[in-house]
């Protein structure tokens, strides 16, 4: 989708790509030397077509959906009406029956400094049939808007399913390119795991929340049709004491609802869902993680609940990576790693996705849990029970790419490249899944990095090394 209203839109394309794709081997894995010209990167202007307000007085906008329960038979539909509450109903029907049903939602508003939100609607539609296409309508009369979604298959251990990975997206022309590439990827992602940092509204004076609205309109073209599962990043905290805004995550928690109660969580900042053959645990990098904290207790109990006979694939995501060899944000994940890493290893978590570093990186299966304050034993070691850590904060926001890397490449780093793009985690069955990373400069089908995952519970053979 193009961007109107920007005479310099072509010059805003972040990378004029070239071309040399020389892999250089260092101490660790591969540092891709894909070379590009980096230009200034700015948010798309307010009159861009991707931000267009839908026509008609008080028409619903910023429509998005997410999973509404633990098993995948409910959907939360959210939208915003700008001028008055309007209808709080969602009318929906399955492709098979045409019998229309209605669900009622709630309406919220919030103020942030000198900004007042529109009317934010959240409606949980439950008792849906699995693996079924549903149509739904928000708004009424002349401004009724119709969308659709497909519910996941019933949870089961050999159910294939495809997740998309997007992080740190923001709202630049590069962000638009990332979303377009995801939409056109022939791997056909069905649900987005979004690893935090959504709108970057906090880059504006007074954290201008109008940029939360533009972001909501920008992603609607995908998020209204397939669930996006969110976690919080630092740009979603919106703590600004200078203007009296001291409630963390205020815009985020009003706008993006998640089914946290369904997993026994007491806060939307961490929760879990099952979807197809995956058990997905969402953590908060910006909440207390230490021993005896609420997140600690919840995660400890949560990991015990996972039944790998039912959901062979155990996925965790949070914003800040544990293993990241980019200079910016290097070792920021240590506070969480030292507390939770041994749990991830003991429970054979398959993969941990994070963002924060504006680049791509995939780790080896390593752990670093031997260290005690007296033994000095603090080197990551290869460990087939450990997760693969994938940093995918390369959505394309206005802060640009994080190019500076720790040199030489650490042993734990299997592949890294500072380019914008997205990922696909494609579960085939209980034993095999395929991950691919797609950079924005390439054709939609090209895999700039890839890895086969062997499920360590169901497949007792070590994965092939790169
Ligand atoms: Fe971040």
Short mmCIF file of C-alpha atoms and ligand atoms in Angstrom, two decimals:
data_model
loop_
_atom_site.label_atom_id
_atom_site.label_comp_id
_atom_site.label_asym_id
_atom_site.label_seq_id
_atom_site.Cartn_x
_atom_site.Cartn_y
_atom_site.Cartn_z
CA UNK A 1 0.00 0.00 0.00
CA UNK A 2 1.42 3.36 -0.96
CA UNK A 3 1.67 6.54 1.02
CA UNK A 4 -0.06 9.57 -0.41
CA UNK A 5 0.61 13.10 0.61
CA UNK A 6 4.31 12.72 0.83
CA UNK A 7 6.22 14.27 -1.99
CA UNK A 8 9.32 12.66 -0.69
CA UNK A 9 7.88 9.27 -0.05
CA UNK A 10 10.35 7.54 -2.27
CA UNK A 11 13.21 9.24 -0.50
CA UNK A 12 11.80 8.04 2.77
CA UNK A 13 12.33 4.46 1.79
CA UNK A 14 14.78 3.48 4.40
CA UNK A 15 17.05 1.24 2.50
CA UNK A 16 18.27 1.53 -1.00
CA UNK A 17 19.29 -1.97 -1.05
CA UNK A 18 22.24 -3.42 -2.53
CA UNK A 19 23.20 -6.35 -3.00
CA UNK A 20 26.32 -7.79 -1.62
CA UNK A 21 25.31 -10.56 0.66
CA UNK A 22 28.57 -11.73 2.01
CA UNK A 23 28.41 -13.87 5.07
CA UNK A 24 31.35 -13.32 7.33
CA UNK A 25 32.09 -15.93 9.92
CA UNK A 26 33.24 -14.67 13.29
CA UNK A 27 33.80 -16.33 16.62
CA UNK A 28 30.11 -17.10 16.80
CA UNK A 29 27.79 -17.72 13.89
CA UNK A 30 27.09 -15.57 10.91
CA UNK A 31 27.06 -11.80 10.74
CA UNK A 32 25.35 -10.98 7.51
CA UNK A 33 27.13 -8.25 5.60
CA UNK A 34 24.14 -7.33 3.52
CA UNK A 35 24.95 -3.75 2.57
CA UNK A 36 22.45 -0.97 2.30
CA UNK A 37 22.31 2.79 2.31
CA UNK A 38 20.61 4.02 5.41
CA UNK A 39 18.57 7.16 5.00
CA UNK A 40 16.75 9.26 7.48
CA UNK A 41 13.62 7.59 8.70
CA UNK A 42 10.51 9.53 9.71
CA UNK A 43 6.97 8.71 10.60
CA UNK A 44 4.53 8.80 7.72
CA UNK A 45 2.74 12.16 7.55
CA UNK A 46 -0.72 12.50 9.05
CA UNK A 47 -2.34 12.76 5.62
CA UNK A 48 -0.93 9.41 4.48
CA UNK A 49 -3.53 7.10 3.01
CA UNK A 50 -2.66 4.41 5.57
CA UNK A 51 -3.96 6.71 8.31
CA UNK A 52 -7.17 7.63 6.52
CA UNK A 53 -10.24 7.97 8.75
CA UNK A 54 -13.09 5.79 7.44
CA UNK A 55 -15.86 7.84 5.83
CA UNK A 56 -19.07 8.81 7.63
CA UNK A 57 -19.84 10.53 10.91
CA UNK A 58 -18.46 8.63 13.91
CA UNK A 59 -17.48 5.62 11.81
CA UNK A 60 -15.65 2.87 13.76
CA UNK A 61 -11.92 2.97 13.23
CA UNK A 62 -8.79 1.20 14.49
CA UNK A 63 -10.58 -2.13 14.38
CA UNK A 64 -8.49 -5.00 15.72
CA UNK A 65 -9.00 -8.46 17.13
CA UNK A 66 -7.21 -10.76 19.52
CA UNK A 67 -7.88 -14.13 21.11
CA UNK A 68 -10.60 -13.85 23.75
CA UNK A 69 -10.14 -16.96 25.89
CA UNK A 70 -7.54 -19.59 26.65
CA UNK A 71 -8.48 -22.18 24.02
CA UNK A 72 -9.21 -20.10 20.93
CA UNK A 73 -13.01 -20.23 20.76
CA UNK A 74 -13.46 -16.54 21.63
CA UNK A 75 -12.33 -13.32 20.02
CA UNK A 76 -12.05 -9.81 21.45
CA UNK A 77 -13.13 -7.25 18.86
CA UNK A 78 -11.96 -3.68 19.59
CA UNK A 79 -12.62 -0.42 17.79
CA UNK A 80 -12.82 3.30 18.44
CA UNK A 81 -15.55 5.77 17.60
CA UNK A 82 -14.24 9.33 17.58
CA UNK A 83 -17.23 11.56 18.43
CA UNK A 84 -19.72 9.65 20.55
CA UNK A 85 -20.05 6.09 21.86
CA UNK A 86 -22.30 4.81 19.08
CA UNK A 87 -23.29 1.17 18.99
CA UNK A 88 -21.46 -1.11 21.42
CA UNK A 89 -22.59 -4.25 19.59
CA UNK A 90 -20.83 -6.63 17.29
CA UNK A 91 -23.05 -8.51 14.86
CA UNK A 92 -21.43 -11.73 13.67
CA UNK A 93 -22.23 -14.88 11.78
CA UNK A 94 -20.39 -17.92 10.56
CA UNK A 95 -19.85 -18.57 6.91
CA UNK A 96 -21.70 -21.86 7.35
CA UNK A 97 -24.89 -20.69 8.99
CA UNK A 98 -25.65 -17.08 8.06
CA UNK A 99 -27.60 -16.88 11.35
CA UNK A 100 -26.69 -13.51 12.79
CA UNK A 101 -25.80 -13.16 16.46
CA UNK A 102 -25.08 -10.12 18.58
CA UNK A 103 -22.59 -9.52 21.36
CA UNK A 104 -22.40 -6.43 23.54
CA UNK A 105 -19.15 -4.81 24.51
CA UNK A 106 -17.84 -2.21 26.91
CA UNK A 107 -16.84 1.37 26.17
CA UNK A 108 -13.87 3.17 27.72
CA UNK A 109 -12.27 6.56 27.42
CA UNK A 110 -9.16 8.05 28.92
CA UNK A 111 -7.37 11.38 29.11
CA UNK A 112 -3.66 11.81 28.65
CA UNK A 113 -2.38 15.32 29.39
CA UNK A 114 -4.21 17.49 26.83
CA UNK A 115 -5.52 14.56 24.79
CA UNK A 116 -8.91 12.92 25.20
CA UNK A 117 -9.42 9.56 23.59
CA UNK A 118 -12.31 8.55 21.42
CA UNK A 119 -14.74 5.90 22.66
CA UNK A 120 -12.80 2.66 22.89
CA UNK A 121 -14.96 -0.44 22.46
CA UNK A 122 -14.04 -3.98 23.46
CA UNK A 123 -16.42 -6.85 22.80
CA UNK A 124 -15.69 -10.48 23.62
CA UNK A 125 -17.42 -12.91 21.27
CA UNK A 126 -17.38 -16.38 22.80
CA UNK A 127 -18.49 -19.93 22.00
CA UNK A 128 -17.30 -19.73 18.44
CA UNK A 129 -16.78 -22.86 16.39
CA UNK A 130 -13.20 -23.80 15.71
CA UNK A 131 -11.62 -23.52 12.29
CA UNK A 132 -14.48 -21.46 10.95
CA UNK A 133 -14.72 -18.23 9.05
CA UNK A 134 -16.85 -15.58 10.70
CA UNK A 135 -17.99 -12.24 9.39
CA UNK A 136 -18.53 -9.40 11.83
CA UNK A 137 -19.89 -5.88 11.70
CA UNK A 138 -19.06 -2.97 13.99
CA UNK A 139 -20.97 0.30 13.89
CA UNK A 140 -24.48 0.62 12.61
CA UNK A 141 -26.47 2.27 9.84
CA UNK A 142 -24.45 4.14 7.26
CA UNK A 143 -21.18 3.68 9.12
CA UNK A 144 -21.45 -0.07 9.67
CA UNK A 145 -18.17 -1.74 8.74
CA UNK A 146 -17.82 -5.44 7.92
CA UNK A 147 -14.73 -7.59 8.49
CA UNK A 148 -13.98 -11.29 8.92
CA UNK A 149 -11.71 -13.65 10.80
CA UNK A 150 -11.00 -17.37 10.90
CA UNK A 151 -11.01 -19.12 14.26
CA UNK A 152 -8.09 -21.50 14.95
CA UNK A 153 -8.47 -25.27 14.84
CA UNK A 154 -9.30 -26.95 18.14
CA UNK A 155 -6.20 -27.33 20.28
CA UNK A 156 -4.39 -30.57 19.50
CA UNK A 157 -0.89 -31.89 19.23
CA UNK A 158 -0.54 -32.37 15.50
CA UNK A 159 -2.37 -29.25 14.39
CA UNK A 160 -0.34 -27.16 11.95
CA UNK A 161 -0.48 -23.42 12.46
CA UNK A 162 1.48 -20.42 11.27
CA UNK A 163 2.41 -17.43 13.40
CA UNK A 164 3.82 -14.13 12.20
CA UNK A 165 6.40 -12.23 14.25
CA UNK A 166 6.47 -8.46 14.21
CA UNK A 167 8.09 -6.08 16.67
CA UNK A 168 8.90 -2.42 17.26
CA UNK A 169 6.82 -1.50 14.23
CA UNK A 170 6.10 2.20 14.65
CA UNK A 171 4.61 4.07 11.72
CA UNK A 172 7.23 4.96 9.14
CA UNK A 173 7.34 4.02 5.48
CA UNK A 174 9.60 1.14 6.60
CA UNK A 175 6.86 0.03 9.01
CA UNK A 176 4.48 0.06 6.08
CA UNK A 177 6.90 -2.02 4.07
CA UNK A 178 7.18 -4.57 6.91
CA UNK A 179 3.41 -4.92 7.18
CA UNK A 180 3.06 -5.22 3.40
CA UNK A 181 5.72 -7.93 3.31
CA UNK A 182 3.99 -9.82 6.09
CA UNK A 183 0.64 -9.57 4.29
CA UNK A 184 2.13 -10.85 1.06
CA UNK A 185 4.35 -13.55 2.51
CA UNK A 186 3.31 -16.84 0.89
CA UNK A 187 3.82 -18.60 4.25
CA UNK A 188 0.48 -17.00 5.11
CA UNK A 189 0.76 -16.11 8.81
CA UNK A 190 -2.56 -16.53 10.60
CA UNK A 191 -1.87 -14.78 13.91
CA UNK A 192 0.68 -12.11 14.80
CA UNK A 193 2.82 -12.42 17.90
CA UNK A 194 3.73 -8.78 18.48
CA UNK A 195 6.81 -8.40 20.67
CA UNK A 196 6.19 -4.88 21.98
CA UNK A 197 6.68 -1.18 21.16
CA UNK A 198 3.62 -0.34 19.11
CA UNK A 199 3.07 3.26 18.06
CA UNK A 200 6.12 5.22 19.31
CA UNK A 201 3.70 8.04 20.17
CA UNK A 202 6.05 8.85 23.05
CA UNK A 203 8.53 10.27 20.54
CA UNK A 204 6.23 13.28 20.15
CA UNK A 205 5.82 16.32 22.41
CA UNK A 206 3.59 15.42 25.35
CA UNK A 207 3.57 11.85 24.00
CA UNK A 208 0.93 12.93 21.51
CA UNK A 209 -1.68 10.18 21.72
CA UNK A 210 -3.04 11.09 18.31
CA UNK A 211 -0.15 8.93 17.12
CA UNK A 212 -1.69 5.98 18.96
CA UNK A 213 -4.77 6.62 16.81
CA UNK A 214 -2.82 6.79 13.56
CA UNK A 215 -1.07 3.54 14.46
CA UNK A 216 -4.40 1.88 15.15
CA UNK A 217 -5.68 2.95 11.74
CA UNK A 218 -2.45 1.86 10.06
CA UNK A 219 -2.50 -1.74 11.32
CA UNK A 220 -6.27 -2.19 10.96
CA UNK A 221 -5.85 -3.61 7.46
CA UNK A 222 -4.32 -6.72 9.04
CA UNK A 223 -5.27 -6.61 12.73
CA UNK A 224 -9.01 -6.51 11.96
CA UNK A 225 -8.75 -9.83 10.11
CA UNK A 226 -6.32 -11.85 12.18
CA UNK A 227 -5.52 -11.76 15.90
CA UNK A 228 -2.52 -9.81 17.09
CA UNK A 229 -1.22 -10.93 20.48
CA UNK A 230 0.62 -8.13 22.21
CA UNK A 231 3.16 -7.62 24.91
CA UNK A 232 4.40 -4.28 26.21
CA UNK A 233 7.62 -2.55 25.25
CA UNK A 234 9.31 0.49 26.75
CA UNK A 235 7.53 2.76 24.27
CA UNK A 236 4.22 1.51 25.61
CA UNK A 237 4.88 2.60 29.22
CA UNK A 238 3.98 6.28 28.56
CA UNK A 239 5.20 7.35 31.98
CA UNK A 240 5.84 11.10 31.81
CA UNK A 241 6.06 12.74 35.20
CA UNK A 242 6.77 16.18 33.73
CA UNK A 243 3.21 16.37 32.41
CA UNK A 244 1.64 14.52 35.31
CA UNK A 245 1.18 11.21 33.51
CA UNK A 246 2.38 8.69 36.05
CA UNK A 247 0.15 5.67 35.42
CA UNK A 248 2.27 3.25 33.37
CA UNK A 249 0.75 1.71 30.23
CA UNK A 250 -2.34 3.94 30.32
CA UNK A 251 -2.90 4.26 26.54
CA UNK A 252 -1.87 0.65 25.88
CA UNK A 253 -4.14 -0.94 28.47
CA UNK A 254 -7.14 1.10 27.39
CA UNK A 255 -6.68 0.34 23.71
CA UNK A 256 -5.39 -3.25 23.64
CA UNK A 257 -7.26 -5.80 25.69
CA UNK A 258 -5.98 -9.33 26.19
CA UNK A 259 -7.60 -12.43 27.75
CA UNK A 260 -5.41 -12.38 30.86
CA UNK A 261 -8.02 -13.63 33.34
CA UNK A 262 -8.44 -16.82 31.32
CA UNK A 263 -4.92 -17.84 32.30
CA UNK A 264 -5.21 -16.89 35.96
CA UNK A 265 -3.24 -13.69 35.50
CA UNK A 266 -4.14 -10.64 37.54
CA UNK A 267 -2.93 -8.12 34.97
CA UNK A 268 -3.04 -7.68 31.19
CA UNK A 269 0.74 -7.33 31.21
CA UNK A 270 1.32 -11.11 31.32
CA UNK A 271 -0.93 -13.94 30.21
CA UNK A 272 -1.04 -17.12 28.17
CA UNK A 273 -3.13 -18.74 25.47
CA UNK A 274 -3.29 -22.00 23.62
CA UNK A 275 -3.67 -21.89 19.88
CA UNK A 276 -3.65 -25.00 17.69
CA UNK A 277 -0.61 -27.01 18.88
CA UNK A 278 1.12 -24.08 20.61
CA UNK A 279 1.12 -22.88 24.18
CA UNK A 280 2.07 -19.22 24.19
CA UNK A 281 3.27 -17.38 27.28
CA UNK A 282 3.45 -13.60 27.16
CA UNK A 283 5.66 -11.83 29.72
CA UNK A 284 6.25 -8.21 30.69
CA UNK A 285 9.81 -6.90 30.59
CA UNK A 286 8.63 -3.75 32.36
CA UNK A 287 7.09 -5.31 35.44
CA UNK A 288 8.78 -6.80 38.46
CA UNK A 289 10.29 -10.18 37.63
CA UNK A 290 12.19 -11.10 40.78
CA UNK A 291 11.51 -13.82 43.28
CA UNK A 292 8.20 -13.40 45.15
CA UNK A 293 6.75 -10.92 42.66
CA UNK A 294 3.32 -11.49 41.06
CA UNK A 295 4.81 -12.25 37.63
CA UNK A 296 7.26 -14.72 39.17
CA UNK A 297 4.54 -16.68 40.94
CA UNK A 298 2.28 -16.64 37.92
CA UNK A 299 4.99 -17.86 35.52
CA UNK A 300 6.19 -20.59 37.89
CA UNK A 301 2.67 -22.01 38.13
CA UNK A 302 2.00 -21.42 34.45
CA UNK A 303 4.94 -23.47 33.22
CA UNK A 304 3.77 -26.39 35.36
CA UNK A 305 0.38 -26.29 33.62
CA UNK A 306 1.70 -26.82 30.12
CA UNK A 307 0.82 -30.26 28.80
CA UNK A 308 3.14 -31.04 25.90
CA UNK A 309 0.96 -33.96 24.88
CA UNK A 310 -1.74 -31.45 24.09
CA UNK A 311 0.42 -28.49 22.99
CA UNK A 312 3.87 -29.76 21.97
CA UNK A 313 5.14 -26.28 21.11
CA UNK A 314 5.95 -23.93 23.98
CA UNK A 315 6.56 -20.36 22.87
CA UNK A 316 7.45 -17.44 25.14
CA UNK A 317 7.63 -13.82 24.11
CA UNK A 318 8.49 -10.56 25.82
CA UNK A 319 10.03 -7.28 24.70
CA UNK A 320 13.62 -7.39 25.96
CA UNK A 321 15.83 -10.21 24.66
CA UNK A 322 17.98 -12.43 26.86
CA UNK A 323 20.55 -13.07 24.14
CA UNK A 324 21.23 -10.03 21.98
CA UNK A 325 24.62 -9.02 20.59
CA UNK A 326 23.66 -5.55 19.38
CA UNK A 327 25.36 -2.76 21.33
CA UNK A 328 22.12 -0.96 22.00
CA UNK A 329 20.22 -2.76 24.71
CA UNK A 330 23.08 -5.22 25.24
CA UNK A 331 22.43 -7.20 28.45
CA UNK A 332 19.23 -5.31 29.27
CA UNK A 333 17.48 -8.65 29.57
CA UNK A 334 19.75 -9.83 32.38
CA UNK A 335 17.34 -9.01 35.19
CA UNK A 336 14.76 -11.37 33.74
CA UNK A 337 17.25 -13.93 32.41
CA UNK A 338 18.89 -14.63 35.76
CA UNK A 339 15.51 -15.40 37.31
CA UNK A 340 13.66 -17.24 34.52
CA UNK A 341 16.25 -18.83 32.23
CA UNK A 342 16.59 -22.04 34.25
CA UNK A 343 12.82 -22.49 34.09
CA UNK A 344 12.87 -22.10 30.32
CA UNK A 345 15.57 -24.77 30.09
CA UNK A 346 13.90 -27.15 32.54
CA UNK A 347 10.60 -26.88 30.69
CA UNK A 348 12.24 -27.14 27.27
CA UNK A 349 10.74 -23.92 25.93
CA UNK A 350 11.10 -24.18 22.17
CA UNK A 351 11.63 -20.56 21.26
CA UNK A 352 11.69 -17.15 22.93
CA UNK A 353 10.83 -14.17 20.75
CA UNK A 354 11.74 -10.61 21.70
CA UNK A 355 12.12 -7.18 20.16
CA UNK A 356 13.71 -4.00 21.50
CA UNK A 357 16.91 -4.21 19.42
CA UNK A 358 15.97 -2.83 16.01
CA UNK A 359 17.55 -5.63 14.07
CA UNK A 360 17.34 -9.39 13.64
CA UNK A 361 19.24 -12.07 15.53
CA UNK A 362 18.87 -15.80 16.12
CA UNK A 363 20.75 -17.59 18.88
CA UNK A 364 22.13 -21.08 19.19
CA UNK A 365 20.48 -23.28 21.80
CA UNK A 366 22.46 -22.03 24.79
CA UNK A 367 22.03 -21.57 28.49
CA UNK A 368 23.93 -19.64 31.11
CA UNK A 369 22.58 -20.91 34.37
CA UNK A 370 25.67 -22.25 36.15
CA UNK A 371 26.84 -18.95 37.59
CA UNK A 372 26.98 -18.53 41.33
CA UNK A 373 28.47 -15.45 42.90
CA UNK A 374 31.54 -17.40 43.95
CA UNK A 375 32.24 -19.67 40.97
CA UNK A 376 32.67 -17.13 38.15
CA UNK A 377 31.15 -19.64 35.73
CA UNK A 378 29.26 -17.24 33.51
CA UNK A 379 29.77 -18.33 29.92
CA UNK A 380 26.78 -19.45 27.84
CA UNK A 381 27.12 -23.11 26.90
CA UNK A 382 25.42 -25.16 24.19
CA UNK A 383 22.36 -26.84 25.63
CA UNK A 384 19.80 -28.78 23.60
CA UNK A 385 17.20 -28.24 26.33
CA UNK A 386 17.50 -24.47 25.97
CA UNK A 387 15.25 -22.34 23.79
CA UNK A 388 16.35 -20.63 20.60
CA UNK A 389 16.22 -16.88 21.25
CA UNK A 390 15.06 -14.78 18.34
CA UNK A 391 15.26 -10.99 18.40
CA UNK A 392 12.90 -9.50 15.89
CA UNK A 393 12.50 -5.83 16.84
CA UNK A 394 13.03 -4.91 13.21
CA UNK A 395 9.58 -3.61 12.30
CA UNK A 396 10.91 -0.26 11.07
CA UNK A 397 10.15 2.49 13.57
CA UNK A 398 11.47 6.05 13.47
CA UNK A 399 14.51 5.32 15.65
CA UNK A 400 16.05 3.44 12.74
CA UNK A 401 18.20 0.34 12.64
CA UNK A 402 20.57 -0.69 15.42
CA UNK A 403 23.69 -1.31 13.41
CA UNK A 404 26.42 -1.45 16.06
CA UNK A 405 27.21 -5.00 17.08
CA UNK A 406 29.30 -6.60 19.80
CA UNK A 407 32.50 -7.81 18.13
CA UNK A 408 33.58 -10.44 17.69
CA UNK A 409 30.22 -12.13 17.31
CA UNK A 410 29.57 -14.07 20.52
CA UNK A 411 29.41 -17.85 20.33
CA UNK A 412 25.75 -17.82 21.30
CA UNK A 413 24.79 -15.80 18.24
CA UNK A 414 23.94 -18.01 15.25
CA UNK A 415 22.90 -15.32 12.76
CA UNK A 416 22.47 -11.58 12.94
CA UNK A 417 21.68 -8.80 10.51
CA UNK A 418 20.62 -5.21 11.09
CA UNK A 419 17.77 -4.99 8.58
CA UNK A 420 14.05 -4.42 8.86
CA UNK A 421 11.73 -7.36 8.35
CA UNK A 422 9.43 -9.90 10.00
CA UNK A 423 9.42 -13.57 10.94
CA UNK A 424 7.24 -16.63 10.39
CA UNK A 425 7.01 -19.57 12.80
CA UNK A 426 5.36 -22.35 10.84
CA UNK A 427 4.34 -25.37 12.91
CA UNK A 428 4.01 -28.47 10.75
CA UNK A 429 3.11 -31.13 13.33
CA UNK A 430 4.17 -32.23 16.82
CA UNK A 431 7.79 -32.79 15.80
CA UNK A 432 8.69 -30.12 13.28
CA UNK A 433 8.37 -26.38 12.88
CA UNK A 434 10.10 -24.03 10.51
CA UNK A 435 11.18 -20.48 11.26
CA UNK A 436 12.05 -17.98 8.56
CA UNK A 437 13.09 -14.35 8.62
CA UNK A 438 12.14 -12.06 5.78
CA UNK A 439 13.89 -8.76 5.14
CA UNK A 440 11.97 -5.94 3.55
CA UNK A 441 14.37 -5.50 0.64
CA UNK A 442 13.67 -8.96 -0.72
CA UNK A 443 10.80 -10.48 -2.63
CA UNK A 444 7.95 -11.69 -0.49
CA UNK A 445 8.92 -15.35 -0.64
CA UNK A 446 12.63 -15.04 0.10
CA UNK A 447 13.93 -16.35 3.40
CA UNK A 448 16.93 -14.31 4.54
CA UNK A 449 17.43 -16.68 7.47
CA UNK A 450 15.76 -19.96 8.35
CA UNK A 451 15.90 -22.80 10.81
CA UNK A 452 14.13 -26.10 11.30
CA UNK A 453 12.94 -26.65 14.85
CA UNK A 454 12.79 -30.21 16.17
CA UNK A 455 10.47 -30.54 19.11
CA UNK A 456 12.64 -31.70 22.02
CA UNK A 457 9.75 -33.43 23.77
CA UNK A 458 8.51 -35.41 20.76
CA UNK A 459 11.61 -35.72 18.60
CA UNK A 460 14.61 -37.11 20.42
CA UNK A 461 17.12 -36.14 17.77
CA UNK A 462 19.25 -33.03 17.94
CA UNK A 463 18.42 -30.35 15.44
CA UNK A 464 20.72 -30.00 12.47
CA UNK A 465 23.29 -27.30 13.08
CA UNK A 466 23.52 -24.40 10.64
FE1 LIG B 1 11.99 -1.18 22.92
#
